[in-house]
mmCIF file of C-alpha atoms in Angstrom:
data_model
loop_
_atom_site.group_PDB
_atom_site.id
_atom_site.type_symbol
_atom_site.label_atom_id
_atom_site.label_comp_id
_atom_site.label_asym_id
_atom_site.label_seq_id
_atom_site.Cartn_x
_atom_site.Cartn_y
_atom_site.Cartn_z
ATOM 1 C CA UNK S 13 -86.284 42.348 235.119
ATOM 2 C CA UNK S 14 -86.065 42.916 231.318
ATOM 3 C CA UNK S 15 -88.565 39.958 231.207
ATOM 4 C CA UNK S 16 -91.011 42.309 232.693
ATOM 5 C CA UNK S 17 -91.467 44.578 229.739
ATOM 6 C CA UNK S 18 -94.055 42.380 227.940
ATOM 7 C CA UNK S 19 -95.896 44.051 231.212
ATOM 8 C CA UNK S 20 -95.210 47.711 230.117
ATOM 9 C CA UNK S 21 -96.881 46.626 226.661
ATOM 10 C CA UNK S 22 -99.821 45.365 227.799
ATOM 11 C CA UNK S 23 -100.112 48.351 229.824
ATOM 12 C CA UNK S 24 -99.360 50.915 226.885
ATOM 13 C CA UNK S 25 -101.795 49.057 225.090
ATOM 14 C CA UNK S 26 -104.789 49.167 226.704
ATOM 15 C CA UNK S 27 -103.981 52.926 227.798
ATOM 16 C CA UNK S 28 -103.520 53.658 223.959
ATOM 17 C CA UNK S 29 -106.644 51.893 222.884
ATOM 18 C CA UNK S 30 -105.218 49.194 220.793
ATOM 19 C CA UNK S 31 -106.840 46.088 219.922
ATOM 20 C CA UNK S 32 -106.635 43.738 223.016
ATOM 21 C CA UNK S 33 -105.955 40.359 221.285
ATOM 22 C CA UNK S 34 -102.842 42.367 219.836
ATOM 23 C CA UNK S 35 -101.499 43.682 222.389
ATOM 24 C CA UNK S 36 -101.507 40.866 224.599
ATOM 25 C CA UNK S 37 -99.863 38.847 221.264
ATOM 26 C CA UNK S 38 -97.356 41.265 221.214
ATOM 27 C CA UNK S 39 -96.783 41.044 224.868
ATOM 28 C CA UNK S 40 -96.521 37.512 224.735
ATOM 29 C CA UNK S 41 -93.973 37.400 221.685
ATOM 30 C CA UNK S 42 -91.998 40.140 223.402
ATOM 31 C CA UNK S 43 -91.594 38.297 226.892
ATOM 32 C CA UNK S 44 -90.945 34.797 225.302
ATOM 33 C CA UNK S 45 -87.741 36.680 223.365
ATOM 34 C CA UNK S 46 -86.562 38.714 225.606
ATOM 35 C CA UNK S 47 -86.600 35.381 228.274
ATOM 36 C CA UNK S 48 -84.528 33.497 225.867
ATOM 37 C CA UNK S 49 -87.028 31.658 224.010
ATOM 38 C CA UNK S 50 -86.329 30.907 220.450
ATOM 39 C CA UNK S 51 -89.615 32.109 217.394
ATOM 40 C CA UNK S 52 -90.123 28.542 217.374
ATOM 41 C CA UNK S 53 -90.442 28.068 220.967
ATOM 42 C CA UNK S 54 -92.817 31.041 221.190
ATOM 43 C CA UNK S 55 -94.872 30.107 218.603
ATOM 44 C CA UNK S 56 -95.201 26.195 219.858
ATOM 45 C CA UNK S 57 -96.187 28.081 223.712
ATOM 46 C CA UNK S 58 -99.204 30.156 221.722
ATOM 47 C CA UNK S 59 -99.918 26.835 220.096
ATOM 48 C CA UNK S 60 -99.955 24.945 223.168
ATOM 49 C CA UNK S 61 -101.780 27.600 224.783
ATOM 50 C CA UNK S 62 -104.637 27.952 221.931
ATOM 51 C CA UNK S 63 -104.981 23.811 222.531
ATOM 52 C CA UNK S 64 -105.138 23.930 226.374
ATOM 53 C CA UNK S 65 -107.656 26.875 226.518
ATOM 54 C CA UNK S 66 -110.365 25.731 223.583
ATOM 55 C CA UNK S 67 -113.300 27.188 225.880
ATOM 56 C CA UNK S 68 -111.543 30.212 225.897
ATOM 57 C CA UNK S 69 -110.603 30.233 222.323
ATOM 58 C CA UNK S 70 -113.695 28.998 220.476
ATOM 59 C CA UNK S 71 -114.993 32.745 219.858
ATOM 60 C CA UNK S 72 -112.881 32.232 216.942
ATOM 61 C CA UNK S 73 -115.544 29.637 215.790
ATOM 62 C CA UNK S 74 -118.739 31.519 216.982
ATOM 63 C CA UNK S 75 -117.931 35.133 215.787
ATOM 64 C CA UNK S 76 -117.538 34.147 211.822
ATOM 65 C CA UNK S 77 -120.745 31.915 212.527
ATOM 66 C CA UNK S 78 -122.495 34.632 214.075
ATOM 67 C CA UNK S 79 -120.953 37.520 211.459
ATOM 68 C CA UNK S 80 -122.652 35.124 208.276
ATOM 69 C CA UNK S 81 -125.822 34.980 210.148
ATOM 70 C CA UNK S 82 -125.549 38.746 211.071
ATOM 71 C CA UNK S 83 -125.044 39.098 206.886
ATOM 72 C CA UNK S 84 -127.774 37.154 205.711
ATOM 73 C CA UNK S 85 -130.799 39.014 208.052
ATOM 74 C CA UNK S 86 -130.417 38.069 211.666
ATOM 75 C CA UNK S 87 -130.828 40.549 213.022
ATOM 76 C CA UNK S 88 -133.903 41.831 210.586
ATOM 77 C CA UNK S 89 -135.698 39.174 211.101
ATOM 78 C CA UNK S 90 -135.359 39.325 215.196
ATOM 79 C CA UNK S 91 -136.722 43.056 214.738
ATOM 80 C CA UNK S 92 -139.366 41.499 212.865
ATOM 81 C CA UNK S 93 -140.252 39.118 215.632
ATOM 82 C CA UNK S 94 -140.441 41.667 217.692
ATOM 83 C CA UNK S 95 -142.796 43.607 216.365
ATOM 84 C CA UNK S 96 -145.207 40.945 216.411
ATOM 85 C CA UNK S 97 -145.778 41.354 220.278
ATOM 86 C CA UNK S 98 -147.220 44.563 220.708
ATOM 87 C CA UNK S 99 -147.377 44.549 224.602
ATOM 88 C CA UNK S 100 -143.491 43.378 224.742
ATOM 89 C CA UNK S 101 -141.962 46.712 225.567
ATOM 90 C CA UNK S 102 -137.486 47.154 225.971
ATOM 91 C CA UNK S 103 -137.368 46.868 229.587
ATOM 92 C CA UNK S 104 -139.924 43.345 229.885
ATOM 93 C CA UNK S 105 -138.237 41.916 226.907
ATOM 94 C CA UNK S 106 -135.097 42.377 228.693
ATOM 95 C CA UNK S 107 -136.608 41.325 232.005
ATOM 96 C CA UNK S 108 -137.538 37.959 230.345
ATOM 97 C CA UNK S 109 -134.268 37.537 229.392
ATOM 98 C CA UNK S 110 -132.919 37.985 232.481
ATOM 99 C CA UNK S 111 -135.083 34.845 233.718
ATOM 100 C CA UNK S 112 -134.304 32.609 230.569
ATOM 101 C CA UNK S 113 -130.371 33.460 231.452
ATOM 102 C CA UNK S 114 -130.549 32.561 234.770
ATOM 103 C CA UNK S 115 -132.660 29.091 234.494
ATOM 104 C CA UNK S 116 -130.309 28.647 231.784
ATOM 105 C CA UNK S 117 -127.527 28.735 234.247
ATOM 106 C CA UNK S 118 -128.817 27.032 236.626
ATOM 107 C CA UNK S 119 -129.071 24.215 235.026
ATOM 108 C CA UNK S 120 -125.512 24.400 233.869
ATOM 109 C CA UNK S 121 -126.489 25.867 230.387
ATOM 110 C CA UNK S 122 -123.884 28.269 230.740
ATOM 111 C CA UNK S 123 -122.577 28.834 227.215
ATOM 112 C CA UNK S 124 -126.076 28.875 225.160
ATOM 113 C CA UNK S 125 -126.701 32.197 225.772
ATOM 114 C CA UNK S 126 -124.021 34.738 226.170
ATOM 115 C CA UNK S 127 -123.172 37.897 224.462
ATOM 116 C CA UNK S 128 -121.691 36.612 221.370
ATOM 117 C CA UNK S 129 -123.941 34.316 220.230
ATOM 118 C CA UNK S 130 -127.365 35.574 221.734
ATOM 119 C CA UNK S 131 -126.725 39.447 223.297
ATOM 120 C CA UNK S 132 -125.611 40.876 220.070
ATOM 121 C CA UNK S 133 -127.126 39.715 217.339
ATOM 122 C CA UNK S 134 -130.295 38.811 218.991
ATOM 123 C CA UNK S 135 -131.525 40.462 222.436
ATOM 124 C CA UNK S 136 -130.446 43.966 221.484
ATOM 125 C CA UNK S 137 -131.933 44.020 218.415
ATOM 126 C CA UNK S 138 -135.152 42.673 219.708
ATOM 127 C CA UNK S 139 -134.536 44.956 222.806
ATOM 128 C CA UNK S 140 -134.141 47.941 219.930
ATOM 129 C CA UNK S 141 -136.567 47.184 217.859
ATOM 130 C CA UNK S 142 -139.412 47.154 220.832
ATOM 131 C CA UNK S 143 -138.309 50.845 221.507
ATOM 132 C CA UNK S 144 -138.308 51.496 217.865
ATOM 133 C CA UNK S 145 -142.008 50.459 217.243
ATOM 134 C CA UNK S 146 -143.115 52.729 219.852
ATOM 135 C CA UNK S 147 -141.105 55.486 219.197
ATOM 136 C CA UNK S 148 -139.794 54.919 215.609
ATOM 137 C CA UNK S 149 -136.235 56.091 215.474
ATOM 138 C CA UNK S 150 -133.916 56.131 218.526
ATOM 139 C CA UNK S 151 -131.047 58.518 218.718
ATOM 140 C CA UNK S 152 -127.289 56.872 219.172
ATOM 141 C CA UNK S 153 -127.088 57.681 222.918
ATOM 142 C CA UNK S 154 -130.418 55.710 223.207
ATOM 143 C CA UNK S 155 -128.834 52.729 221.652
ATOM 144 C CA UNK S 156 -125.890 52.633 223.653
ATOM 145 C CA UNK S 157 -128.037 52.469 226.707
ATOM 146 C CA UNK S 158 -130.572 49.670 225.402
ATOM 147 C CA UNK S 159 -127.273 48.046 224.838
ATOM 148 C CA UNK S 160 -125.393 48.299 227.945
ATOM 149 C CA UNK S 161 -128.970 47.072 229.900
ATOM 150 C CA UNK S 162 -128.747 44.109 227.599
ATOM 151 C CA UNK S 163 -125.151 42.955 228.480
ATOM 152 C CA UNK S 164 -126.152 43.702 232.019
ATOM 153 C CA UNK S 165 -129.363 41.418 232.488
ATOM 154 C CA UNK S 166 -126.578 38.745 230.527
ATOM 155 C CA UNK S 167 -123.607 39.451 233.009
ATOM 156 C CA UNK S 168 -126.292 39.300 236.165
ATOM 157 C CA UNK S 169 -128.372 36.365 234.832
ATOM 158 C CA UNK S 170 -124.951 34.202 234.294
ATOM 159 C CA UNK S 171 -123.164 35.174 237.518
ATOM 160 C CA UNK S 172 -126.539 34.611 239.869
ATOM 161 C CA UNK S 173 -127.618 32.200 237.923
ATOM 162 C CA UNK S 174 -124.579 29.562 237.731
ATOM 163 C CA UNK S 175 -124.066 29.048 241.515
ATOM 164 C CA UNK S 176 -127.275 27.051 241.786
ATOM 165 C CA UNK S 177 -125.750 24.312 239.133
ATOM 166 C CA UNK S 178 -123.875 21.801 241.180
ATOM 167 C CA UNK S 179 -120.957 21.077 238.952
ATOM 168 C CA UNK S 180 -120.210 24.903 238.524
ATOM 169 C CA UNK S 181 -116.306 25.719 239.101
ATOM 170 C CA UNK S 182 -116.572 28.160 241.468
ATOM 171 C CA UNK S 183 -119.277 25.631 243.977
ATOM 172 C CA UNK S 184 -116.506 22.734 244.060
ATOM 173 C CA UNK S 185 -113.430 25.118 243.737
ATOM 174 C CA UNK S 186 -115.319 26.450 247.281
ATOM 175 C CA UNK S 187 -116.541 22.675 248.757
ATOM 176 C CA UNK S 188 -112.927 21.699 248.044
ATOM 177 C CA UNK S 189 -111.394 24.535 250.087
ATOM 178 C CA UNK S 190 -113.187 24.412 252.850
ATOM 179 C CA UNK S 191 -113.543 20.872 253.658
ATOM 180 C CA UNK S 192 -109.394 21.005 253.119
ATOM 181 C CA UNK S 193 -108.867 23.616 254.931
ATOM 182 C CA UNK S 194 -111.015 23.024 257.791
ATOM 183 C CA UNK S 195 -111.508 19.913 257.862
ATOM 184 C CA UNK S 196 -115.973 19.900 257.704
ATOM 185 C CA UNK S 197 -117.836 17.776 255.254
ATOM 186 C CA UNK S 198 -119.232 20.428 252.959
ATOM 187 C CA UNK S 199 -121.936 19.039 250.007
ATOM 188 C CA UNK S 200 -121.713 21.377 246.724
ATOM 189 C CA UNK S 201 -125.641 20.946 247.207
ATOM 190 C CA UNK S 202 -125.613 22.956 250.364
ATOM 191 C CA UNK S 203 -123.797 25.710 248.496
ATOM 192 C CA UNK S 204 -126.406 25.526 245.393
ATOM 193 C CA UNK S 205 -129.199 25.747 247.872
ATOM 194 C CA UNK S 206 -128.054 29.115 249.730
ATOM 195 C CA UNK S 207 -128.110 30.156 246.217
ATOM 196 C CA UNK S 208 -131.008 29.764 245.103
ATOM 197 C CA UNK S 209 -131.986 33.045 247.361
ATOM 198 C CA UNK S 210 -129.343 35.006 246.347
ATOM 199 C CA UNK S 211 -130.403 34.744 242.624
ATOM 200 C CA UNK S 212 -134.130 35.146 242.917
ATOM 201 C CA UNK S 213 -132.935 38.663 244.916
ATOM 202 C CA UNK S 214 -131.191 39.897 242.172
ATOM 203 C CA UNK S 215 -133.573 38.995 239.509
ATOM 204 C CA UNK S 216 -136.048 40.832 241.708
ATOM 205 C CA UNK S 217 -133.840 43.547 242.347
ATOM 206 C CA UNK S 218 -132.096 43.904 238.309
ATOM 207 C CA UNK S 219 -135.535 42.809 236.812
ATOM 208 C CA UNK S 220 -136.914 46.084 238.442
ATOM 209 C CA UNK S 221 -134.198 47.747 237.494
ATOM 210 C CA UNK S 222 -135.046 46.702 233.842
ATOM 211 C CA UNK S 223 -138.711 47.839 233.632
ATOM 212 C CA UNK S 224 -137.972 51.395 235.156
ATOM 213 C CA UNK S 225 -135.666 51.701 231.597
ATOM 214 C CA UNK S 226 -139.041 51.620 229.918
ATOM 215 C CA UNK S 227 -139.717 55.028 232.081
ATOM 216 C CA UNK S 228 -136.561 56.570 231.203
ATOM 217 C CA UNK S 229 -136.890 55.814 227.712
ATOM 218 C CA UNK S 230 -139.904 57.662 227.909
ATOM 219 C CA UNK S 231 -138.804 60.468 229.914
ATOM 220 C CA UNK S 232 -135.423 60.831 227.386
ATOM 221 C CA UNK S 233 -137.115 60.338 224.242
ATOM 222 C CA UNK S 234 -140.674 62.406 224.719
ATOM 223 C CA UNK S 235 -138.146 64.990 225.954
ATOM 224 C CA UNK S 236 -135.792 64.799 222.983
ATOM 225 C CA UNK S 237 -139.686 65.585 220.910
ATOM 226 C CA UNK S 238 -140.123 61.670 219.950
ATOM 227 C CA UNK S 239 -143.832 60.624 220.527
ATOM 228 C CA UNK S 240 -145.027 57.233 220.459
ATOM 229 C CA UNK S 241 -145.910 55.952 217.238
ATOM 230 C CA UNK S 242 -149.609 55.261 216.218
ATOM 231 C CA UNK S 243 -149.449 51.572 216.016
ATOM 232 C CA UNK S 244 -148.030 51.586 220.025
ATOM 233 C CA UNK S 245 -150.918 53.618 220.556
ATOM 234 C CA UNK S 246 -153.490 51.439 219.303
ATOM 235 C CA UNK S 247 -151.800 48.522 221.043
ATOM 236 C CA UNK S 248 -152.574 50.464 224.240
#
């Protein structure tokens, strides 16, 4: 039962706050001593662990990558972009994202977008900076609301969007199952077609859910005593 207390960590961790990779290092250290592993043992299981899980791992590759880019004017330059389409407001920038993501994953693109290589230091500062030319300088709780639509249309695009692709884990984990279990002769392509329904619903459903943020912007921001800058006005 002692074993168990690398449990109690993680649990005081994340209730504290802490930093997540931490605490569930810690955890893992903790449980690997207290079961009678030896440092070296415990280190060789992280190691062994880091090599079996590279897809789960290789953030440690992309975030440095991403942090240089960040450095040297990534994200200026996407503002810049940005500002170049007039008629591109937040909510159908975001809405066209939503579409790229989930064509993306349907053809089993799964990992070129995603929210540390594209939702950070791309889509949300696009996504900003089309709220920003219209009404210049957007207050912090403004931000954090482009922001959480952003990873949104991401998280919806990639979960809708994946189950079309044949070779996705979840269509064969689900074939395999079934034609086990029950005994039928289930094709993954049956599964991928039902899909393809399902996804164009919720791009339907989240993309409208996307261009009513351009209202709400409005409504929050005129409200707050921003107006819409000249240049927005002239676009119109």
């Amino acid at each position: 039962m002692i074993v168990l207390l690398g449990v109690l960590v993680v649990v005081i961790g994340f209730a504290t706050k802490r930093n997540a990779l931490l605490v569930v290092a810690a955890a893992g250290i903790i449980t690997g001593l207290l079961g009678g592993l030896s440092p070296a043992k415990v280190l060789a299981a992280f190691g062994e662990g880091f090599a079996g899980s590279r897809a789960v791992t290789i953030f440690a590759i992309t975030l440095p990558v991403i942090g240089l880019l960040e450095r040297y004017g990534l994200q200026e330059q996407a503002r810049t972009l940005i500002a170049r389409f007039g008629r591109l407001t937040t909510g159908r920038f975001l809405a066209l994202y939503l579409g790229l993501r989930q064509i993306g994953a349907a053809v089993g693109l799964t990992n070129v977008f995603g929210h540390a290589q594209t939702v950070r230091p791309l889509a949300v500062p696009m996504a900003e900076g089309a709220a920003e030319r219209r009404y210049g300088q957007l207050p912090a709780r403004t931000r954090e609301k482009i922001r959480s639509f952003a990873a949104g249309a991401d998280n919806v695009g990639l979960f809708f969007g994946e189950d079309v692709f044949l070779a996705v884990g979840s269509i064969l984990l689900i074939t395999g199952f079934v034609n086990t279990t029950y005994g039928t002769h289930l094709e993954p392509l049956h599964l991928a077609l039902w899909a393809i329904p399902t996804a164009l619903c919720a791009f339907v459903v989240h993309g409208w859910r996307l261009l009513r943020l351009d209202r709400f912007l409005e409504r929050e921001l005129l409200a707050a005593g921003t107006h819409p800058t000249t240049a927005e006005g002239a676009d119109r």
